[in-house]
């Protein structure tokens, strides 16, 4: 019985073997027949590709190469651009650039940049140089006002993402040779202030900006001034004199601070080192004004502007302490002088809103126009809009709709003004 089973299996094996087809003699057992190679891909002529894009551009009413930045990839594919894309790594951008090589392309203006584009230091610098032109950035300090919106609006969102959406980190990477001041950025970040050297660097810089002769000059500096200087984070959000004292004692532990002097409320109203500011103005006057002038030295400041003084070293205290108002700073530093604020190129902020200043101006105008008879109010009917404007009261009379009559009634309500006389003078 067992032998019959063996015999049966042998018989089935022989039958199965006879049905197996062996490779022909023309092929070795290890070789597999290959398919015949197809025709090589046809090379794309650049001129042919340009004709294609010129045709599409005509349909889209593209007037300049700049218009290609807004073209949609899907639309080009629907027009038959797939073949051209394949010859340029499936990149629409590279394809368009190849079609118009004479144009100086700015890749970041396309809806999507090629993968890895922003990893190139060359591309990063090219973008920042272009951005500087658009934002009218003339010097490195102008970069401190850079915002996230400035970058994203000009096509740099992908670049900004590489630096945790921080313009400060981006600038430090692209311009590593520049000595960036952390506190001058609108959002300096929290991490930078944890370094003691950064805190001390800030106070060293601020001391020079405020023209403080020594560390003791900080006793007279209002605490909220640090916010305008960019150091509000040093105070942990507080504006108190105590917070300023703590920040300074941490920055200069070797200095012997008198904390009680910071807590004197009288110090809060004092300007920072007023004597130093007066000395600065005296030095600036020697540089700005010719010594041959016969006008009193202080009166020569009437002709100066902020643009004149901003180029002088140490002028930053005017911006930080007087909101960039030159006239306000000069009047505050030289209160003993009889100033006529309307003679400045720009009067101090809020000057014209005070009735006392309006009266002072009109009395000075009357004296200039009528001499010793300036108190004769009957003659004031002769005032014209031009008189007020030429004497420096353009902004003042604008507050009264350019009406001399309204100005006089408001400034001298105790006088009985006759409307008919104003009308008579105006008709003349």
PDB file of N, CA, C and O in Angstrom, residues 133-170:
ATOM      1  N   UNK A 133      14.911  99.426   0.167  1.00  0.00           N
ATOM      2  CA  UNK A 133      14.541 100.397  -0.855  1.00  0.00           C
ATOM      3  C   UNK A 133      13.068 100.775  -0.743  1.00  0.00           C
ATOM      4  O   UNK A 133      12.712 101.959  -0.799  1.00  0.00           O
ATOM      5  N   UNK A 134      12.213  99.782  -0.556  1.00  0.00           N
ATOM      6  CA  UNK A 134      10.775 100.037  -0.467  1.00  0.00           C
ATOM      7  C   UNK A 134      10.413 100.831   0.781  1.00  0.00           C
ATOM      8  O   UNK A 134       9.489 101.651   0.758  1.00  0.00           O
ATOM      9  N   UNK A 135      11.121 100.608   1.897  1.00  0.00           N
ATOM     10  CA  UNK A 135      10.802 101.269   3.160  1.00  0.00           C
ATOM     11  C   UNK A 135      11.614 102.547   3.386  1.00  0.00           C
ATOM     12  O   UNK A 135      11.531 103.146   4.459  1.00  0.00           O
ATOM     13  N   UNK A 136      12.389 102.941   2.384  1.00  0.00           N
ATOM     14  CA  UNK A 136      13.215 104.156   2.481  1.00  0.00           C
ATOM     15  C   UNK A 136      14.166 104.101   3.683  1.00  0.00           C
ATOM     16  O   UNK A 136      14.321 105.076   4.422  1.00  0.00           O
ATOM     17  N   UNK A 137      14.786 102.956   3.864  1.00  0.00           N
ATOM     18  CA  UNK A 137      15.752 102.788   4.948  1.00  0.00           C
ATOM     19  C   UNK A 137      17.116 103.253   4.448  1.00  0.00           C
ATOM     20  O   UNK A 137      17.726 102.619   3.586  1.00  0.00           O
ATOM     21  N   UNK A 138      17.585 104.374   5.009  1.00  0.00           N
ATOM     22  CA  UNK A 138      18.830 104.985   4.543  1.00  0.00           C
ATOM     23  C   UNK A 138      20.028 104.611   5.403  1.00  0.00           C
ATOM     24  O   UNK A 138      21.165 104.628   4.930  1.00  0.00           O
ATOM     25  N   UNK A 139      19.790 104.288   6.668  1.00  0.00           N
ATOM     26  CA  UNK A 139      20.894 103.923   7.571  1.00  0.00           C
ATOM     27  C   UNK A 139      20.462 102.758   8.441  1.00  0.00           C
ATOM     28  O   UNK A 139      19.266 102.462   8.560  1.00  0.00           O
ATOM     29  N   UNK A 140      21.439 102.105   9.065  1.00  0.00           N
ATOM     30  CA  UNK A 140      21.150 100.890   9.816  1.00  0.00           C
ATOM     31  C   UNK A 140      20.162 101.130  10.952  1.00  0.00           C
ATOM     32  O   UNK A 140      19.333 100.268  11.261  1.00  0.00           O
ATOM     33  N   UNK A 141      20.220 102.285  11.588  1.00  0.00           N
ATOM     34  CA  UNK A 141      19.308 102.557  12.704  1.00  0.00           C
ATOM     35  C   UNK A 141      17.850 102.593  12.274  1.00  0.00           C
ATOM     36  O   UNK A 141      16.946 102.430  13.104  1.00  0.00           O
ATOM     37  N   UNK A 142      17.604 102.812  10.979  1.00  0.00           N
ATOM     38  CA  UNK A 142      16.224 102.832  10.488  1.00  0.00           C
ATOM     39  C   UNK A 142      15.571 101.455  10.585  1.00  0.00           C
ATOM     40  O   UNK A 142      14.335 101.349  10.573  1.00  0.00           O
ATOM     41  N   UNK A 143      16.387 100.392  10.671  1.00  0.00           N
ATOM     42  CA  UNK A 143      15.829  99.044  10.741  1.00  0.00           C
ATOM     43  C   UNK A 143      15.090  98.790  12.051  1.00  0.00           C
ATOM     44  O   UNK A 143      14.281  97.858  12.134  1.00  0.00           O
ATOM     45  N   UNK A 144      15.355  99.595  13.090  1.00  0.00           N
ATOM     46  CA  UNK A 144      14.704  99.352  14.374  1.00  0.00           C
ATOM     47  C   UNK A 144      13.185  99.485  14.299  1.00  0.00           C
ATOM     48  O   UNK A 144      12.458  98.920  15.110  1.00  0.00           O
ATOM     49  N   UNK A 145      12.689 100.223  13.332  1.00  0.00           N
ATOM     50  CA  UNK A 145      11.241 100.415  13.198  1.00  0.00           C
ATOM     51  C   UNK A 145      10.592  99.321  12.351  1.00  0.00           C
ATOM     52  O   UNK A 145       9.384  99.356  12.112  1.00  0.00           O
ATOM     53  N   UNK A 146      11.376  98.337  11.905  1.00  0.00           N
ATOM     54  CA  UNK A 146      10.850  97.256  11.069  1.00  0.00           C
ATOM     55  C   UNK A 146       9.811  96.435  11.823  1.00  0.00           C
ATOM     56  O   UNK A 146       9.988  96.091  12.984  1.00  0.00           O
ATOM     57  N   UNK A 147       8.703  96.109  11.152  1.00  0.00           N
ATOM     58  CA  UNK A 147       7.640  95.309  11.761  1.00  0.00           C
ATOM     59  C   UNK A 147       7.441  94.017  10.973  1.00  0.00           C
ATOM     60  O   UNK A 147       7.917  93.867   9.841  1.00  0.00           O
ATOM     61  N   UNK A 148       6.714  93.085  11.579  1.00  0.00           N
ATOM     62  CA  UNK A 148       6.390  91.837  10.890  1.00  0.00           C
ATOM     63  C   UNK A 148       5.583  92.123   9.622  1.00  0.00           C
ATOM     64  O   UNK A 148       5.788  91.485   8.586  1.00  0.00           O
ATOM     65  N   UNK A 149       4.679  93.079   9.713  1.00  0.00           N
ATOM     66  CA  UNK A 149       3.823  93.411   8.575  1.00  0.00           C
ATOM     67  C   UNK A 149       4.647  93.931   7.403  1.00  0.00           C
ATOM     68  O   UNK A 149       4.346  93.645   6.237  1.00  0.00           O
ATOM     69  N   UNK A 150       5.693  94.715   7.689  1.00  0.00           N
ATOM     70  CA  UNK A 150       6.557  95.210   6.621  1.00  0.00           C
ATOM     71  C   UNK A 150       7.148  94.046   5.835  1.00  0.00           C
ATOM     72  O   UNK A 150       7.239  94.098   4.597  1.00  0.00           O
ATOM     73  N   UNK A 151       7.554  93.011   6.538  1.00  0.00           N
ATOM     74  CA  UNK A 151       8.213  91.870   5.900  1.00  0.00           C
ATOM     75  C   UNK A 151       7.212  91.022   5.121  1.00  0.00           C
ATOM     76  O   UNK A 151       7.439  90.690   3.955  1.00  0.00           O
ATOM     77  N   UNK A 152       6.087  90.696   5.747  1.00  0.00           N
ATOM     78  CA  UNK A 152       5.113  89.822   5.086  1.00  0.00           C
ATOM     79  C   UNK A 152       4.432  90.514   3.910  1.00  0.00           C
ATOM     80  O   UNK A 152       4.140  89.869   2.901  1.00  0.00           O
ATOM     81  N   UNK A 153       4.201  91.811   4.029  1.00  0.00           N
ATOM     82  CA  UNK A 153       3.548  92.535   2.932  1.00  0.00           C
ATOM     83  C   UNK A 153       4.400  92.583   1.675  1.00  0.00           C
ATOM     84  O   UNK A 153       3.881  92.808   0.574  1.00  0.00           O
ATOM     85  N   UNK A 154       5.705  92.392   1.824  1.00  0.00           N
ATOM     86  CA  UNK A 154       6.599  92.444   0.668  1.00  0.00           C
ATOM     87  C   UNK A 154       7.103  91.064   0.251  1.00  0.00           C
ATOM     88  O   UNK A 154       8.079  90.951  -0.493  1.00  0.00           O
ATOM     89  N   UNK A 155       6.416  90.013   0.739  1.00  0.00           N
ATOM     90  CA  UNK A 155       6.723  88.666   0.253  1.00  0.00           C
ATOM     91  C   UNK A 155       7.690  87.869   1.105  1.00  0.00           C
ATOM     92  O   UNK A 155       8.180  86.834   0.647  1.00  0.00           O
ATOM     93  N   UNK A 156       7.980  88.296   2.322  1.00  0.00           N
ATOM     94  CA  UNK A 156       8.985  87.616   3.133  1.00  0.00           C
ATOM     95  C   UNK A 156       8.440  86.768   4.254  1.00  0.00           C
ATOM     96  O   UNK A 156       9.147  86.506   5.233  1.00  0.00           O
ATOM     97  N   UNK A 157       7.198  86.299   4.150  1.00  0.00           N
ATOM     98  CA  UNK A 157       6.618  85.511   5.235  1.00  0.00           C
ATOM     99  C   UNK A 157       7.427  84.249   5.500  1.00  0.00           C
ATOM    100  O   UNK A 157       7.705  83.887   6.655  1.00  0.00           O
ATOM    101  N   UNK A 158       7.816  83.557   4.444  1.00  0.00           N
ATOM    102  CA  UNK A 158       8.592  82.330   4.615  1.00  0.00           C
ATOM    103  C   UNK A 158       9.935  82.591   5.279  1.00  0.00           C
ATOM    104  O   UNK A 158      10.405  81.797   6.096  1.00  0.00           O
ATOM    105  N   UNK A 159      10.563  83.695   4.930  1.00  0.00           N
ATOM    106  CA  UNK A 159      11.840  84.058   5.549  1.00  0.00           C
ATOM    107  C   UNK A 159      11.650  84.368   7.029  1.00  0.00           C
ATOM    108  O   UNK A 159      12.439  83.930   7.874  1.00  0.00           O
ATOM    109  N   UNK A 160      10.604  85.101   7.354  1.00  0.00           N
ATOM    110  CA  UNK A 160      10.347  85.464   8.750  1.00  0.00           C
ATOM    111  C   UNK A 160      10.079  84.224   9.599  1.00  0.00           C
ATOM    112  O   UNK A 160      10.480  84.165  10.767  1.00  0.00           O
ATOM    113  N   UNK A 161       9.431  83.226   9.008  1.00  0.00           N
ATOM    114  CA  UNK A 161       9.133  81.996   9.743  1.00  0.00           C
ATOM    115  C   UNK A 161      10.404  81.266  10.176  1.00  0.00           C
ATOM    116  O   UNK A 161      10.410  80.555  11.187  1.00  0.00           O
ATOM    117  N   UNK A 162      11.489  81.436   9.421  1.00  0.00           N
ATOM    118  CA  UNK A 162      12.751  80.789   9.780  1.00  0.00           C
ATOM    119  C   UNK A 162      13.334  81.341  11.069  1.00  0.00           C
ATOM    120  O   UNK A 162      14.176  80.696  11.704  1.00  0.00           O
ATOM    121  N   UNK A 163      12.883  82.533  11.471  1.00  0.00           N
ATOM    122  CA  UNK A 163      13.445  83.196  12.657  1.00  0.00           C
ATOM    123  C   UNK A 163      12.365  83.443  13.714  1.00  0.00           C
ATOM    124  O   UNK A 163      12.357  84.474  14.370  1.00  0.00           O
ATOM    125  N   UNK A 164      11.463  82.464  13.851  1.00  0.00           N
ATOM    126  CA  UNK A 164      10.418  82.503  14.872  1.00  0.00           C
ATOM    127  C   UNK A 164       9.598  83.792  14.821  1.00  0.00           C
ATOM    128  O   UNK A 164       9.223  84.356  15.853  1.00  0.00           O
ATOM    129  N   UNK A 165       9.360  84.272  13.602  1.00  0.00           N
ATOM    130  CA  UNK A 165       8.555  85.482  13.372  1.00  0.00           C
ATOM    131  C   UNK A 165       9.122  86.692  14.111  1.00  0.00           C
ATOM    132  O   UNK A 165       8.384  87.579  14.538  1.00  0.00           O
ATOM    133  N   UNK A 166      10.443  86.754  14.232  1.00  0.00           N
ATOM    134  CA  UNK A 166      11.098  87.846  14.955  1.00  0.00           C
ATOM    135  C   UNK A 166      11.943  88.695  14.004  1.00  0.00           C
ATOM    136  O   UNK A 166      12.991  88.234  13.533  1.00  0.00           O
ATOM    137  N   UNK A 167      11.507  89.928  13.709  1.00  0.00           N
ATOM    138  CA  UNK A 167      12.336  90.812  12.871  1.00  0.00           C
ATOM    139  C   UNK A 167      13.713  91.039  13.485  1.00  0.00           C
ATOM    140  O   UNK A 167      14.705  91.172  12.760  1.00  0.00           O
ATOM    141  N   UNK A 168      13.780  91.069  14.808  1.00  0.00           N
ATOM    142  CA  UNK A 168      15.067  91.299  15.472  1.00  0.00           C
ATOM    143  C   UNK A 168      16.043  90.164  15.171  1.00  0.00           C
ATOM    144  O   UNK A 168      17.208  90.404  14.833  1.00  0.00           O
ATOM    145  N   UNK A 169      15.581  88.908  15.283  1.00  0.00           N
ATOM    146  CA  UNK A 169      16.446  87.764  14.991  1.00  0.00           C
ATOM    147  C   UNK A 169      16.855  87.738  13.513  1.00  0.00           C
ATOM    148  O   UNK A 169      17.992  87.388  13.176  1.00  0.00           O
ATOM    149  N   UNK A 170      15.915  88.111  12.648  1.00  0.00           N
ATOM    150  CA  UNK A 170      16.212  88.139  11.217  1.00  0.00           C
ATOM    151  C   UNK A 170      17.302  89.156  10.912  1.00  0.00           C
ATOM    152  O   UNK A 170      18.273  88.858  10.196  1.00  0.00           O
TER     153      UNK A 170
END
